[in-house]
Short mmCIF file of C-alpha atoms in Angstrom, two decimals:
data_model
loop_
_atom_site.label_atom_id
_atom_site.label_comp_id
_atom_site.label_asym_id
_atom_site.label_seq_id
_atom_site.Cartn_x
_atom_site.Cartn_y
_atom_site.Cartn_z
CA UNK A 1 -21.25 -27.11 13.12
CA UNK A 2 -22.69 -27.51 9.61
CA UNK A 3 -24.23 -30.82 8.70
CA UNK A 4 -23.58 -32.62 5.42
CA UNK A 5 -26.78 -31.09 3.96
CA UNK A 6 -26.25 -27.61 5.40
CA UNK A 7 -23.49 -25.55 3.74
CA UNK A 8 -20.77 -24.20 5.99
CA UNK A 9 -21.01 -20.47 6.75
CA UNK A 10 -18.28 -19.02 8.94
CA UNK A 11 -19.11 -15.35 8.35
CA UNK A 12 -21.68 -15.34 11.18
CA UNK A 13 -19.14 -16.95 13.53
CA UNK A 14 -16.45 -14.39 12.67
CA UNK A 15 -18.93 -11.53 13.31
CA UNK A 16 -19.81 -13.06 16.68
CA UNK A 17 -16.12 -13.30 17.64
CA UNK A 18 -15.66 -9.62 16.74
CA UNK A 19 -18.64 -8.73 18.98
CA UNK A 20 -17.12 -10.72 21.85
CA UNK A 21 -13.78 -8.96 21.36
CA UNK A 22 -15.58 -5.61 21.66
CA UNK A 23 -17.10 -6.73 24.96
CA UNK A 24 -13.73 -7.92 26.26
CA UNK A 25 -12.16 -4.59 25.34
CA UNK A 26 -14.85 -2.66 27.21
CA UNK A 27 -14.49 -4.92 30.25
CA UNK A 28 -10.78 -4.09 30.54
CA UNK A 29 -9.90 -7.69 31.44
CA UNK A 30 -7.39 -8.11 28.60
CA UNK A 31 -4.82 -5.69 27.13
CA UNK A 32 -6.58 -3.62 24.42
CA UNK A 33 -3.70 -3.59 21.86
CA UNK A 34 -3.77 -7.38 21.49
CA UNK A 35 -7.56 -7.46 21.22
CA UNK A 36 -7.51 -4.66 18.65
CA UNK A 37 -4.86 -6.48 16.61
CA UNK A 38 -6.94 -9.67 16.60
CA UNK A 39 -10.04 -7.70 15.67
CA UNK A 40 -8.23 -6.06 12.72
CA UNK A 41 -7.11 -9.48 11.46
CA UNK A 42 -10.63 -10.91 11.67
CA UNK A 43 -12.03 -7.90 9.79
CA UNK A 44 -9.34 -7.96 7.08
CA UNK A 45 -9.89 -8.78 3.42
CA UNK A 46 -7.28 -11.50 3.79
CA UNK A 47 -9.29 -13.26 6.52
CA UNK A 48 -12.43 -12.94 4.38
CA UNK A 49 -10.56 -14.52 1.43
CA UNK A 50 -9.41 -17.43 3.60
CA UNK A 51 -12.96 -17.94 4.90
CA UNK A 52 -14.42 -17.90 1.36
CA UNK A 53 -11.90 -20.40 0.01
CA UNK A 54 -12.32 -22.63 3.10
CA UNK A 55 -16.13 -22.64 2.71
CA UNK A 56 -15.88 -23.39 -1.02
CA UNK A 57 -13.49 -26.28 -0.41
CA UNK A 58 -15.57 -27.59 2.52
CA UNK A 59 -18.66 -27.71 0.29
CA UNK A 60 -16.90 -29.44 -2.60
CA UNK A 61 -14.36 -31.85 -1.10
CA UNK A 62 -15.55 -35.45 -1.26
CA UNK A 63 -14.25 -36.75 2.08
CA UNK A 64 -15.37 -39.93 3.82
CA UNK A 65 -15.54 -39.43 7.57
CA UNK A 66 -17.12 -37.25 10.20
CA UNK A 67 -17.19 -33.46 10.43
CA UNK A 68 -13.78 -33.31 12.14
CA UNK A 69 -12.08 -35.31 9.37
CA UNK A 70 -13.76 -33.13 6.75
CA UNK A 71 -12.74 -29.93 8.58
CA UNK A 72 -9.12 -31.10 8.87
CA UNK A 73 -8.96 -32.02 5.17
CA UNK A 74 -10.52 -28.69 4.23
CA UNK A 75 -8.05 -26.78 6.41
CA UNK A 76 -5.13 -28.58 4.76
CA UNK A 77 -6.51 -27.91 1.27
CA UNK A 78 -7.03 -24.23 2.14
CA UNK A 79 -3.45 -23.90 3.38
CA UNK A 80 -2.24 -25.62 0.19
CA UNK A 81 -4.26 -23.22 -1.99
CA UNK A 82 -2.73 -20.21 -0.26
CA UNK A 83 0.77 -21.70 -0.24
CA UNK A 84 0.50 -22.32 -3.98
CA UNK A 85 -0.39 -18.67 -4.46
CA UNK A 86 2.65 -17.35 -2.57
CA UNK A 87 4.02 -14.35 -4.42
CA UNK A 88 0.70 -13.93 -6.21
CA UNK A 89 -2.65 -12.50 -5.22
CA UNK A 90 -4.60 -14.74 -2.87
CA UNK A 91 -7.39 -16.96 -4.22
CA UNK A 92 -10.93 -15.68 -4.02
CA UNK A 93 -14.36 -17.11 -4.82
CA UNK A 94 -16.56 -15.52 -7.48
CA UNK A 95 -20.10 -16.80 -8.00
CA UNK A 96 -21.91 -15.92 -11.21
CA UNK A 97 -25.48 -16.74 -12.25
CA UNK A 98 -25.70 -18.91 -15.36
CA UNK A 99 -28.04 -17.17 -17.79
CA UNK A 100 -29.02 -17.62 -21.42
CA UNK A 101 -26.57 -14.84 -22.33
CA UNK A 102 -23.68 -16.88 -20.91
CA UNK A 103 -21.27 -15.89 -18.17
CA UNK A 104 -19.84 -12.80 -19.83
CA UNK A 105 -16.15 -13.63 -20.03
CA UNK A 106 -13.59 -15.38 -22.24
CA UNK A 107 -10.76 -17.65 -21.19
CA UNK A 108 -7.44 -18.51 -22.80
CA UNK A 109 -4.53 -20.79 -22.05
CA UNK A 110 -4.38 -24.37 -20.87
CA UNK A 111 -2.07 -27.35 -20.77
CA UNK A 112 -1.77 -27.47 -24.56
CA UNK A 113 -0.33 -23.92 -24.49
CA UNK A 114 1.88 -24.74 -21.51
CA UNK A 115 0.15 -22.08 -19.43
CA UNK A 116 -2.52 -21.64 -16.77
CA UNK A 117 -6.09 -20.84 -17.82
CA UNK A 118 -6.86 -17.13 -17.58
CA UNK A 119 -9.75 -14.73 -17.90
CA UNK A 120 -8.67 -12.96 -21.08
CA UNK A 121 -11.70 -10.71 -21.42
CA UNK A 122 -14.66 -9.58 -19.33
CA UNK A 123 -17.40 -8.63 -21.79
CA UNK A 124 -18.67 -5.09 -21.12
CA UNK A 125 -22.27 -5.24 -19.88
CA UNK A 126 -22.15 -9.04 -19.55
CA UNK A 127 -22.95 -11.08 -16.43
CA UNK A 128 -19.36 -11.06 -15.09
CA UNK A 129 -19.06 -7.31 -15.69
CA UNK A 130 -22.36 -6.59 -13.90
CA UNK A 131 -21.43 -8.82 -10.95
CA UNK A 132 -18.05 -7.11 -10.71
CA UNK A 133 -16.07 -9.90 -9.05
CA UNK A 134 -14.10 -11.17 -12.04
CA UNK A 135 -11.35 -9.29 -13.85
CA UNK A 136 -9.13 -9.68 -16.86
CA UNK A 137 -5.93 -11.33 -15.65
CA UNK A 138 -7.62 -13.63 -13.13
CA UNK A 139 -6.18 -17.14 -13.25
CA UNK A 140 -8.94 -19.75 -13.14
CA UNK A 141 -8.14 -22.31 -10.41
CA UNK A 142 -11.41 -24.25 -10.20
CA UNK A 143 -14.95 -24.38 -11.56
CA UNK A 144 -17.64 -25.59 -9.16
CA UNK A 145 -15.03 -27.32 -7.03
CA UNK A 146 -13.23 -29.05 -9.91
CA UNK A 147 -9.62 -27.96 -10.30
CA UNK A 148 -8.57 -26.73 -13.74
CA UNK A 149 -4.94 -26.12 -12.80
CA UNK A 150 -2.72 -27.93 -15.31
CA UNK A 151 -5.76 -28.90 -17.40
CA UNK A 152 -6.54 -28.48 -21.08
CA UNK A 153 -8.50 -25.40 -22.19
CA UNK A 154 -11.40 -27.57 -23.35
CA UNK A 155 -11.92 -29.09 -19.88
CA UNK A 156 -12.48 -25.62 -18.40
CA UNK A 157 -14.88 -24.76 -21.23
CA UNK A 158 -16.83 -28.00 -20.66
CA UNK A 159 -17.11 -27.34 -16.91
CA UNK A 160 -18.30 -23.78 -17.50
CA UNK A 161 -20.88 -24.93 -20.08
CA UNK A 162 -22.11 -27.79 -17.86
CA UNK A 163 -22.80 -25.52 -14.87
CA UNK A 164 -26.46 -25.28 -13.88
CA UNK A 165 -28.03 -22.25 -12.18
CA UNK A 166 -24.79 -20.63 -11.10
CA UNK A 167 -21.07 -21.24 -11.30
CA UNK A 168 -18.56 -20.88 -8.46
CA UNK A 169 -15.08 -19.97 -9.61
CA UNK A 170 -11.93 -19.89 -7.52
CA UNK A 171 -9.59 -17.36 -9.13
CA UNK A 172 -6.47 -15.39 -8.31
CA UNK A 173 -5.34 -12.15 -9.92
CA UNK A 174 -2.02 -12.53 -11.76
CA UNK A 175 -2.08 -10.11 -14.71
CA UNK A 176 1.68 -10.19 -15.40
CA UNK A 177 1.59 -13.88 -16.28
CA UNK A 178 -1.33 -13.24 -18.66
CA UNK A 179 0.61 -10.40 -20.31
CA UNK A 180 3.64 -12.69 -20.78
CA UNK A 181 1.44 -15.40 -22.27
CA UNK A 182 -0.21 -12.94 -24.69
CA UNK A 183 3.22 -11.62 -25.73
CA UNK A 184 4.35 -15.21 -26.45
CA UNK A 185 1.27 -15.82 -28.61
CA UNK A 186 1.85 -12.64 -30.65
CA UNK A 187 5.32 -13.83 -31.72
#
């Protein structure tokens, strides 16, 4: 279990579970189809996305209480994040180094435009482009653990500018909503 000073890292635990499933399969003690199904789930991109969002929330939630209380609150927040994204791409975490050249992307939208905040452009050759994790059409959900859902454009800009060293973004890919918003602005 991670301590308050040690960040949570579940990737190692998931890899260990997969190794144990391999051993169980070879032993023949459990039916292979069920073990294989569980192994596929644990190795899926969806499971990796859940783990990333859980770890990000675990590191940023300000919860008073022991590790169990923190884990329960994080689990509930993770479920809420995925429930909110139903019908959309699932949230994912993108970490970018903060350099003198900036982060290499532009955002648009915000409460004042009655829309979510979106990545409107990834600058070719910029930090975000070189890292490869961010794409045009990503909705910005949080910046370094601070939610920007339903916030003004300027708040997101301030959080991005205030980041030191690196910035952790939670985003979800929803390009159709961005296209609708751009069409509205062109009118």
